[in-house]
XYZ file of C-alpha atoms in Angstrom:
502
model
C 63.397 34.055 -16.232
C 60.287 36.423 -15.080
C 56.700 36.135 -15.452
C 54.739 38.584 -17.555
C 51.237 39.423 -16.722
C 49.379 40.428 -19.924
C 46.534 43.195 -19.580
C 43.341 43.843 -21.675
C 44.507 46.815 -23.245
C 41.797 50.185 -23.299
C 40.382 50.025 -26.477
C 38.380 53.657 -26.159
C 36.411 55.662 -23.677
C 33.264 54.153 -24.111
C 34.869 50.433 -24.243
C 34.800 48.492 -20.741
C 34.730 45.091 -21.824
C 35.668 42.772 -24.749
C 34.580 39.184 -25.587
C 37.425 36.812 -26.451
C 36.691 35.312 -29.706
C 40.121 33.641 -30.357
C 43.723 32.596 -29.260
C 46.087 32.740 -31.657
C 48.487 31.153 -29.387
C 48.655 28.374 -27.226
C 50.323 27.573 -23.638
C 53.835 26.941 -24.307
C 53.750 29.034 -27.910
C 56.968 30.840 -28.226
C 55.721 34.766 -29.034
C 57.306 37.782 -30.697
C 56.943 40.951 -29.548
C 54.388 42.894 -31.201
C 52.504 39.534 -32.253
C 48.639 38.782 -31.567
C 47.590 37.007 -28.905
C 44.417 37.250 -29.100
C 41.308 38.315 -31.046
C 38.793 39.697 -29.321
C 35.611 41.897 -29.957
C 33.247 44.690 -28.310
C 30.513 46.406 -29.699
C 32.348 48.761 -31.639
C 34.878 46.729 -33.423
C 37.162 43.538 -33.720
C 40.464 43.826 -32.550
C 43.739 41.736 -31.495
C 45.600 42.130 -28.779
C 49.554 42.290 -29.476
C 52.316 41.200 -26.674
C 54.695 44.002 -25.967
C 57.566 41.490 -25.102
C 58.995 38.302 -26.213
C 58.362 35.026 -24.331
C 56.441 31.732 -24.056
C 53.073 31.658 -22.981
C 52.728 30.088 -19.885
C 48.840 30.222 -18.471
C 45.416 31.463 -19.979
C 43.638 33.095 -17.872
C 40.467 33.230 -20.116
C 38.276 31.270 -21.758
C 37.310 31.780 -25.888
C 34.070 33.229 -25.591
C 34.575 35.031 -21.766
C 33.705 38.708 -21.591
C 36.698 40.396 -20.055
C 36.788 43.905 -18.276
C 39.716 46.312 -19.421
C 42.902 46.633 -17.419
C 42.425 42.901 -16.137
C 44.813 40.161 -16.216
C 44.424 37.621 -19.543
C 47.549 36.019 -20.147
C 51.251 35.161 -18.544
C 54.090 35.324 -20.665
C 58.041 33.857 -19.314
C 60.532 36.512 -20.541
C 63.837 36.055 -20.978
C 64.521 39.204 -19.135
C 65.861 38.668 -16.042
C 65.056 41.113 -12.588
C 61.729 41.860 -14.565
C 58.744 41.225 -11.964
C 55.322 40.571 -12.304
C 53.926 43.350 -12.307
C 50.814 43.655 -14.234
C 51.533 45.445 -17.901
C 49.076 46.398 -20.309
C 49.371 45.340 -24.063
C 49.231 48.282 -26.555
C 46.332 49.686 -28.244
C 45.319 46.827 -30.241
C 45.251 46.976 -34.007
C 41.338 46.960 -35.227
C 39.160 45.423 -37.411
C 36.079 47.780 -38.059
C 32.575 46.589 -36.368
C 29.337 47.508 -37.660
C 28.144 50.976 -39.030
C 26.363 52.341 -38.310
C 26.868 52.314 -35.784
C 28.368 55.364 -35.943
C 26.179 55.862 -32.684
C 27.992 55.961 -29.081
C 26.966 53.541 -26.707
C 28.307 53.441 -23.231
C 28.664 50.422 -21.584
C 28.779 50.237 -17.678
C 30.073 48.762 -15.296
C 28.962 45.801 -14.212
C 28.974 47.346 -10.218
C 25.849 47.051 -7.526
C 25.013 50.383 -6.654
C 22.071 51.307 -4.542
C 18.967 52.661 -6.513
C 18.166 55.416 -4.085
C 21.206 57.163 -5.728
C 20.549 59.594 -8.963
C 23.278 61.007 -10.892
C 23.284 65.036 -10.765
C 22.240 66.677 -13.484
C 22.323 70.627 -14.614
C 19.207 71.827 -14.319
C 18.044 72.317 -17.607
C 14.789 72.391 -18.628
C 13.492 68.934 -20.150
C 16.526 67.239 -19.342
C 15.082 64.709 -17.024
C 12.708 63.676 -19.855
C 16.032 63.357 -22.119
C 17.750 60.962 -19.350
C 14.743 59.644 -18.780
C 15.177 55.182 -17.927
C 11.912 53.673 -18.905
C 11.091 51.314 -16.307
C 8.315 48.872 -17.607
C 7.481 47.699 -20.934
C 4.641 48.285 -23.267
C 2.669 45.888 -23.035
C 2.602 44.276 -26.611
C 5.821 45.687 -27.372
C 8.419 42.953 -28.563
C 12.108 43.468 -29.900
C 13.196 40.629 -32.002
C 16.127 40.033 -33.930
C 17.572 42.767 -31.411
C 21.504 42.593 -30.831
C 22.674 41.841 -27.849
C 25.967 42.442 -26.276
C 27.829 38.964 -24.625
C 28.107 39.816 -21.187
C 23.883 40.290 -21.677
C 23.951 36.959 -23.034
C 26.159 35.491 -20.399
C 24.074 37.355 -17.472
C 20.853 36.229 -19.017
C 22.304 32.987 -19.531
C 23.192 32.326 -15.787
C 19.679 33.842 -14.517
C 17.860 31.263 -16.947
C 16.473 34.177 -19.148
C 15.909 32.931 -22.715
C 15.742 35.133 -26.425
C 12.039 35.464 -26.083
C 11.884 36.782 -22.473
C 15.073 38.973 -23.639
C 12.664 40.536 -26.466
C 10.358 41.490 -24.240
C 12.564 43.922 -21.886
C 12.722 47.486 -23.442
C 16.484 48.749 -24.124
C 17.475 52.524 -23.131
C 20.814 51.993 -24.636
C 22.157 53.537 -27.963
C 19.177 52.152 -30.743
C 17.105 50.832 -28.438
C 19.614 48.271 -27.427
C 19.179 46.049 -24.012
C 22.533 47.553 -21.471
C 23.504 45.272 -18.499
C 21.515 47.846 -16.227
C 18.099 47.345 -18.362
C 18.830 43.385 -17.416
C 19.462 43.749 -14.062
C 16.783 45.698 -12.838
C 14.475 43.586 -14.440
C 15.976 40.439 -12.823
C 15.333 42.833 -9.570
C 12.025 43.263 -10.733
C 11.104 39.865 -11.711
C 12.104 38.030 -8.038
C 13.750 34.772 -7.779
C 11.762 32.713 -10.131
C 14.443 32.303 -13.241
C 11.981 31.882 -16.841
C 9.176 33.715 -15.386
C 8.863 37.487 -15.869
C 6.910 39.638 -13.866
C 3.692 41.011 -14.158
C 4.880 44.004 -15.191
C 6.180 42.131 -18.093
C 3.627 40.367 -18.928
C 2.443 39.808 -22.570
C -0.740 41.555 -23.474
C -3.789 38.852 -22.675
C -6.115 37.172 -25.389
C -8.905 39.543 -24.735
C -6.897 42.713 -24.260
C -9.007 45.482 -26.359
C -5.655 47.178 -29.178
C -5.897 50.627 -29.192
C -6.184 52.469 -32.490
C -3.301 52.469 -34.695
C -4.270 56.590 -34.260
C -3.512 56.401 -30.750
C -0.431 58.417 -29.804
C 2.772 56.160 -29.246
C 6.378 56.705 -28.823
C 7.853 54.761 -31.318
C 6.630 54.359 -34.843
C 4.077 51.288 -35.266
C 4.902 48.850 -37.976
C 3.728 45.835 -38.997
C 5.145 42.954 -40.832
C 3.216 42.686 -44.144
C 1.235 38.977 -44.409
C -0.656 37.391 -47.400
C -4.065 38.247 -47.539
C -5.286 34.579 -46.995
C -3.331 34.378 -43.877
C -5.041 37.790 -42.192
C -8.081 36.555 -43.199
C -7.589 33.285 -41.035
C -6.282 35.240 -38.108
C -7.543 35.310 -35.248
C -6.110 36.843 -32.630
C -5.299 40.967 -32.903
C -1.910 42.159 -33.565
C -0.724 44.891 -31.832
C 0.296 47.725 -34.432
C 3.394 48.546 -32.310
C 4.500 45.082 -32.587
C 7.156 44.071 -35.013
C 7.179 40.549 -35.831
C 10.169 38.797 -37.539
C 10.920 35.542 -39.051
C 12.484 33.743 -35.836
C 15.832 32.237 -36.064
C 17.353 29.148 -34.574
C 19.368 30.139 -31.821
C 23.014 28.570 -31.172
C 24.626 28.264 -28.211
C 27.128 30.593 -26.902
C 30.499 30.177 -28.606
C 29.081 27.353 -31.465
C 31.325 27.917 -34.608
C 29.887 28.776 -37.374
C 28.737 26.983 -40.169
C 30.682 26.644 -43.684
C 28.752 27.691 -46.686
C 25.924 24.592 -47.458
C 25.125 23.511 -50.615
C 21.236 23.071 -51.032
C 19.898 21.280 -53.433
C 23.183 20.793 -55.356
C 22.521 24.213 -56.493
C 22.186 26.717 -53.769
C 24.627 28.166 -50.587
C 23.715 28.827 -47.254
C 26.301 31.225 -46.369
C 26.152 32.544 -42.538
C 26.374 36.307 -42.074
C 29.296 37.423 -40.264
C 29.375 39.018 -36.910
C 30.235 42.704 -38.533
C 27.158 41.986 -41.581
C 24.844 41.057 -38.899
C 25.057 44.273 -37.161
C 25.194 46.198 -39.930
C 21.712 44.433 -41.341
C 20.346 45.315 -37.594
C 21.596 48.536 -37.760
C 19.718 49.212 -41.398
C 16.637 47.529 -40.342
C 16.335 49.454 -36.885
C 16.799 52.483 -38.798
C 13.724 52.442 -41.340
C 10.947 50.957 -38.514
C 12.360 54.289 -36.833
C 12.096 56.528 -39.645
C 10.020 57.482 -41.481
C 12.604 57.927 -45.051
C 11.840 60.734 -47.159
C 14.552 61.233 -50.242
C 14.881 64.929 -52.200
C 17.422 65.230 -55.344
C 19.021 68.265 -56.695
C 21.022 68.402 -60.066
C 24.020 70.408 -59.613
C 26.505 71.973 -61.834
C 29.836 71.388 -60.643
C 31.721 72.454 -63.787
C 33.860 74.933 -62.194
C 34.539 72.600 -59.057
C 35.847 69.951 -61.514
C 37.726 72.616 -63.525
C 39.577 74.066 -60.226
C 40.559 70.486 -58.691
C 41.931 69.640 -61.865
C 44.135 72.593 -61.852
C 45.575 72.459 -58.389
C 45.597 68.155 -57.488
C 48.836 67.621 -58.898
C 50.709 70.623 -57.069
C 48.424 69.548 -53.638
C 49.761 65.926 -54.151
C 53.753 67.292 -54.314
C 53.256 69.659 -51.376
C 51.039 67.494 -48.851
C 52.276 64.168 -50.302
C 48.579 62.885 -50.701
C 45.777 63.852 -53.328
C 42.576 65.699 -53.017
C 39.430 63.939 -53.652
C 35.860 65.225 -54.418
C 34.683 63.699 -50.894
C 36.374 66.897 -48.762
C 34.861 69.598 -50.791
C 31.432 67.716 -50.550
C 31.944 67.620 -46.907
C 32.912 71.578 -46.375
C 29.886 72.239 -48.724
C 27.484 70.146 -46.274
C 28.990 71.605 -43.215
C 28.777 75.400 -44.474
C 24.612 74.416 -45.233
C 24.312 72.893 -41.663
C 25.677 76.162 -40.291
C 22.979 77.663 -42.396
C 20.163 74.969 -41.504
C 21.057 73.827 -37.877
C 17.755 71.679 -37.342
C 19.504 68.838 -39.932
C 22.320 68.672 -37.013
C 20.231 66.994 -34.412
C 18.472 63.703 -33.076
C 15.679 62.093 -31.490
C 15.159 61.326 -28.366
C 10.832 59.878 -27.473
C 9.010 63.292 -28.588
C 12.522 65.461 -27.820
C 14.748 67.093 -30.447
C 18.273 67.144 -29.204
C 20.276 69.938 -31.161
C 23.368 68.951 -31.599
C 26.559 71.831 -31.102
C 29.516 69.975 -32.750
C 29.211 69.046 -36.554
C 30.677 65.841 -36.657
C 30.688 64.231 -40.428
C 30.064 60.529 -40.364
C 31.752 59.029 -44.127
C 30.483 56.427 -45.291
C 33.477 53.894 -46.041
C 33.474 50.452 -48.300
C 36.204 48.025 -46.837
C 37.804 45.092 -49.003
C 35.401 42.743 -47.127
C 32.424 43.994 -48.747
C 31.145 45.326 -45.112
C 30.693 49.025 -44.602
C 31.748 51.393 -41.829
C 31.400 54.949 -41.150
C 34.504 56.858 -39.496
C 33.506 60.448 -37.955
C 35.097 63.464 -38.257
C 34.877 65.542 -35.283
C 34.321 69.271 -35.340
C 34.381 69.219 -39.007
C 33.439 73.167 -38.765
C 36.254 73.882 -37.630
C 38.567 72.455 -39.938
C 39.943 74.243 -43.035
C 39.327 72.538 -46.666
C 43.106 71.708 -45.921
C 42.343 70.131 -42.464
C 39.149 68.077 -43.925
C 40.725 66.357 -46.768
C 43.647 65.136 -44.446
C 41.353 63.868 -42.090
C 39.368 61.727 -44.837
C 42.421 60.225 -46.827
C 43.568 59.416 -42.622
C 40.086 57.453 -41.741
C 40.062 56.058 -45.336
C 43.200 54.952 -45.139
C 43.104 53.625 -41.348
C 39.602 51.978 -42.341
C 40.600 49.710 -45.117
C 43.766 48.375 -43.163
C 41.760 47.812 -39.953
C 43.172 50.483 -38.161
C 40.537 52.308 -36.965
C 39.595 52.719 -33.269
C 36.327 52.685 -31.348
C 36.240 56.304 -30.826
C 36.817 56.761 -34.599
C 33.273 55.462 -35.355
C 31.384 57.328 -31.959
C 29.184 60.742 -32.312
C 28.785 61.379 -35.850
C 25.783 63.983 -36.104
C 25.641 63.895 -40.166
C 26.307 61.350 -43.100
C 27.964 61.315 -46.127
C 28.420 58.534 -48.427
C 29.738 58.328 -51.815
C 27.586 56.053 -54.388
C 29.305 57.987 -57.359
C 32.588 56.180 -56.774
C 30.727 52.893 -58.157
C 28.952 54.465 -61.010
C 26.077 55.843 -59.401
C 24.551 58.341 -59.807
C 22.143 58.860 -57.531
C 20.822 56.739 -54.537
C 18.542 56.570 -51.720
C 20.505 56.043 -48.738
C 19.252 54.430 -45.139
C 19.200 57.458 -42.278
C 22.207 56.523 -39.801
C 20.733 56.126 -36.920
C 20.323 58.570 -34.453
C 20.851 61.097 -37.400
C 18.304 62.578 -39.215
C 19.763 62.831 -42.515
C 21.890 61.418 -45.145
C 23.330 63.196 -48.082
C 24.244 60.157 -51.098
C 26.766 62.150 -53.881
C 26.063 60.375 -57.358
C 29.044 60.472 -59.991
C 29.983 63.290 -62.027
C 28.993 62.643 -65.471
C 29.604 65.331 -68.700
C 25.871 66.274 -70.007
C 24.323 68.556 -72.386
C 22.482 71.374 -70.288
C 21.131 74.634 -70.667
C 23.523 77.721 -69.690
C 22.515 81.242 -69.608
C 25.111 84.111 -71.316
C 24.808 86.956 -72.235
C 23.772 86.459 -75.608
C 21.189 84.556 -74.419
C 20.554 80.912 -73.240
C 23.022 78.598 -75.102
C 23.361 74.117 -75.077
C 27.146 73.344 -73.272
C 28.912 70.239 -72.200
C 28.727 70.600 -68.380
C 29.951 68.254 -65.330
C 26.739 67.234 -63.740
C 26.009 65.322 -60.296
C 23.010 64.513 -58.166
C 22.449 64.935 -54.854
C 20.494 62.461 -52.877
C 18.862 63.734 -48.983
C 17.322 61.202 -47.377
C 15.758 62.401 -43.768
C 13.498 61.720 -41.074
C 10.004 62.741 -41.802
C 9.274 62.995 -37.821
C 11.359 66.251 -37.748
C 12.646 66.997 -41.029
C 9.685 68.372 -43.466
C 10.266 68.672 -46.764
C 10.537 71.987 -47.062
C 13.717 72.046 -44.853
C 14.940 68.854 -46.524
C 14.512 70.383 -49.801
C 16.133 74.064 -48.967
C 19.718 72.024 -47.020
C 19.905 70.202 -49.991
C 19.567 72.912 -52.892
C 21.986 75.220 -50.319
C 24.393 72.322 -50.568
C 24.433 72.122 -54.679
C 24.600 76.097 -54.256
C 27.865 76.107 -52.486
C 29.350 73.401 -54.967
C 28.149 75.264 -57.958
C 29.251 78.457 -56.950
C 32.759 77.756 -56.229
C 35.685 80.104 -55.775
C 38.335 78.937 -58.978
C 40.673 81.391 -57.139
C 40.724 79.638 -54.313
C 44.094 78.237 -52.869
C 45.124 75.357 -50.549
């Protein structure tokens, strides 16, 4: 007999720690190689972790619920194998279930290690980037974020310093979104002193009397306001702050509380809790339009000839390659050949800085089985051939909808794509993926009278038709650039090469 120690596999660059959410097995469970262990789950996705040997499980070293660093030890499995030792092994990549969209956005998490704040990372000195990597170190006075995720080792660290959701909403995030990092939290704690449920007067809420600024007054974030009914503003009395977004509060639950079964109101209606991957995905959509300002353009295109040519060449590509060709490639070359040709749609938003962005990576919009969205990336997408592109989408696709996919499949996209055609659509007006700029929404392609010009003259034809949908961020996408990417885009699909091979 030996003793197996069990590892928390690496789960992606920019993954450090997972939260266990489940153990599929108990001490004393006989286990199969290759079976899950354990579920767990990180900011990017859900995942389980598989044993790479046969054996019983013999001690747990973690609790349901425990945030757990990568590489350390979770679990001790008695092999049959004997001369084995006990040194440490890690589990294989674990298979995935996707997390949130869009989150398509990378956020690093780090390590939970004291280091002294006299220390400053080196940077190349390039001109603005200490404004870029800029750590805000107070909040706004006023400024609130409710209904803001955050991750469970912030829960568990503000949970042992006494911190509760509303003193958590009132500490500024500089992580991915706005989102609260372990850093943000402890240097507030820092800040604060010793005195756990009282923040510091740096902190402090704005006073009764404090005079609000005009909503004119320069800010760095968008102000919104939630909309109330007229009778209610008129009995207000105190001033809200126009930066301040208020939100219907929720009851919190304690850490680790299982969630409730669908409720029948009324003998009528269901209360049906969210799950963890829908919750982050209706944060992610909400964040995104009190950021941006949405602006949507449409073009009509003709895609006749498009149609015509994949026809002609999708049952030969499907032999060869043994996979098809779908429309969703040849969108995707068209939108990278117009961001070549418009380079300010490729970029983000950082306070009052516009961050070009050198790589194209094309985020694509995928529907899973669930009924939950995610969006896989595809990196360098300009320097794949059609070829190379459409292998890469059925591989994501594919990967997505059997949970597959890893946290660095979801990281850095710098452009979106999503298909509403393949449900009937035909034209949308999609949600900017945050901390893009713009998202291009494909409607179906649908036969139409329209208007053709030959050289007899202009004559009425049965023609494929689409629309294209641009939605983009009004802060540093006019619509004059919005409207010229989009029209380049229908130019490239309507002018396409029926010669063309694969």
């Amino acid at each position: 007999m030996a003793k197996y120690q069990l590892l928390l596999p690496k789960m992606g660059e920019s993954v450090a720690e997972a939260t266990i959410i489940k153990w599929n097995k108990k001490p004393g469970d006989y286990i199969e190689a290759d079976e899950a262990v354990m579920e767990i789950a990180t900011d990017k996705v859900d995942s389980e972790v598989p044993s790479p040997v046969s054996g019983k499980l013999i001690e747990q070293l973690c609790k349901e619920d425990e945030v757990v660093q990568v590489g350390s030890v979770i679990a001790v499995i008695e092999t049959d194998e004997a001369g084995a030792d006990d040194t440490p092994q890690t589990a294989p990549a674990p298979e995935t279930t996707p997390g949130p969209a869009p989150q398509p956005v990378a956020e690093q998490t780090p390590q939970f290690v004291a280091q002294p704040t006299s220390q400053q990372p080196v940077v190349a000195d390039i001109p603005g980037i200490d404004q870029v990597e800029q750590r805000q170190s107070a909040p706004i006075d006023g400024v609130t974020y409710e209904n803001r995720f955050y991750s469970p080792l912030v829960k568990n660290i503000a949970n042992q310093e006494g911190i509760g959701n509303s003193e958590l909403d009132q500490i500024p995030g500089t992580g991915a979104e706005g989102r609260l990092t372990k850093d943000d939290l402890l240097e507030y704690i820092q800040k604060r002193g010793p005195k756990a449920g009282n923040a510091s007067q740096s902190y402090a809420a704005p006073q009764q009397g404090q005079t609000i600024q005009p909503v004119a007054a320069p800010v760095a974030e968008p102000a919104y306001v939630a909309p109330q009914p007229v009778a209610q503003q008129a009995q207000q009395t105190q001033p809200v702050p126009s930066e301040t977004f208020t939100a219907p509060q929720q009851p919190s639950q304690p850490q680790g509380a299982p969630q409730p079964a669908a409720t029948s109101v009324s003998g009528g209606n269901e209360i049906i809790e969210m799950d963890r991957m829908r919750k982050l995905i209706a944060e992610h959509m909400v964040y995104s339009k009190h950021t941006s300002p949405h602006v949507t353009s449409f073009v009509e295109a003709d895609v006749t000839e498009l149609v015509n040519w994949r026809e002609r060449i999708k049952n030969s590509f499907e032999k060869r390659e043994g996979e098809k060709i779908t429309f969703t490639p040849i969108f995707i070359e068209a939108v990278v050949k117009a961001i070549k040709d418009f380079p300010m749609i490729n970029i983000s938003v950082n306070g009052t800085q516009i961050i070009k962005k050198k790589d194209i990576n094309i985020s694509m919009a995928t529907a899973l089985p669930s009924g939950n969205l995610i969006v896989p990336v595809i990196k360098k997408a300009d320097q794949l051939s059609l070829l190379g592109i459409t292998k890469a989408v059925n591989d994501l696709a594919n990967r997505a909808r059997n949970n597959k996919l890893q946290p660095d499949d979801v990281r850095d996209g710098t452009f979106t794509i999503t298909n509403v055609g393949s449900f009937g659509n035909v034209m949308g007006t999609p949600i900017i993926n945050q901390p893009q700029v713009a998202i291009l929404a494909v409607g179906a392609i649908k036969k139409k009278p329209a208007v053709i010009e030959t050289p007899k003259g202009d004559a009425i034809a049965i023609r494929h038709m689409m629309f294209l949908s641009l939605s983009y961020d009004h802060r540093v996408v006019d619509g004059a650039l919005g409207g010229q990417f989009v029209s380049r885009v229908a130019h490239y699909l309507e002018n396409w090469d029926t010669k063309r091979s694969l």
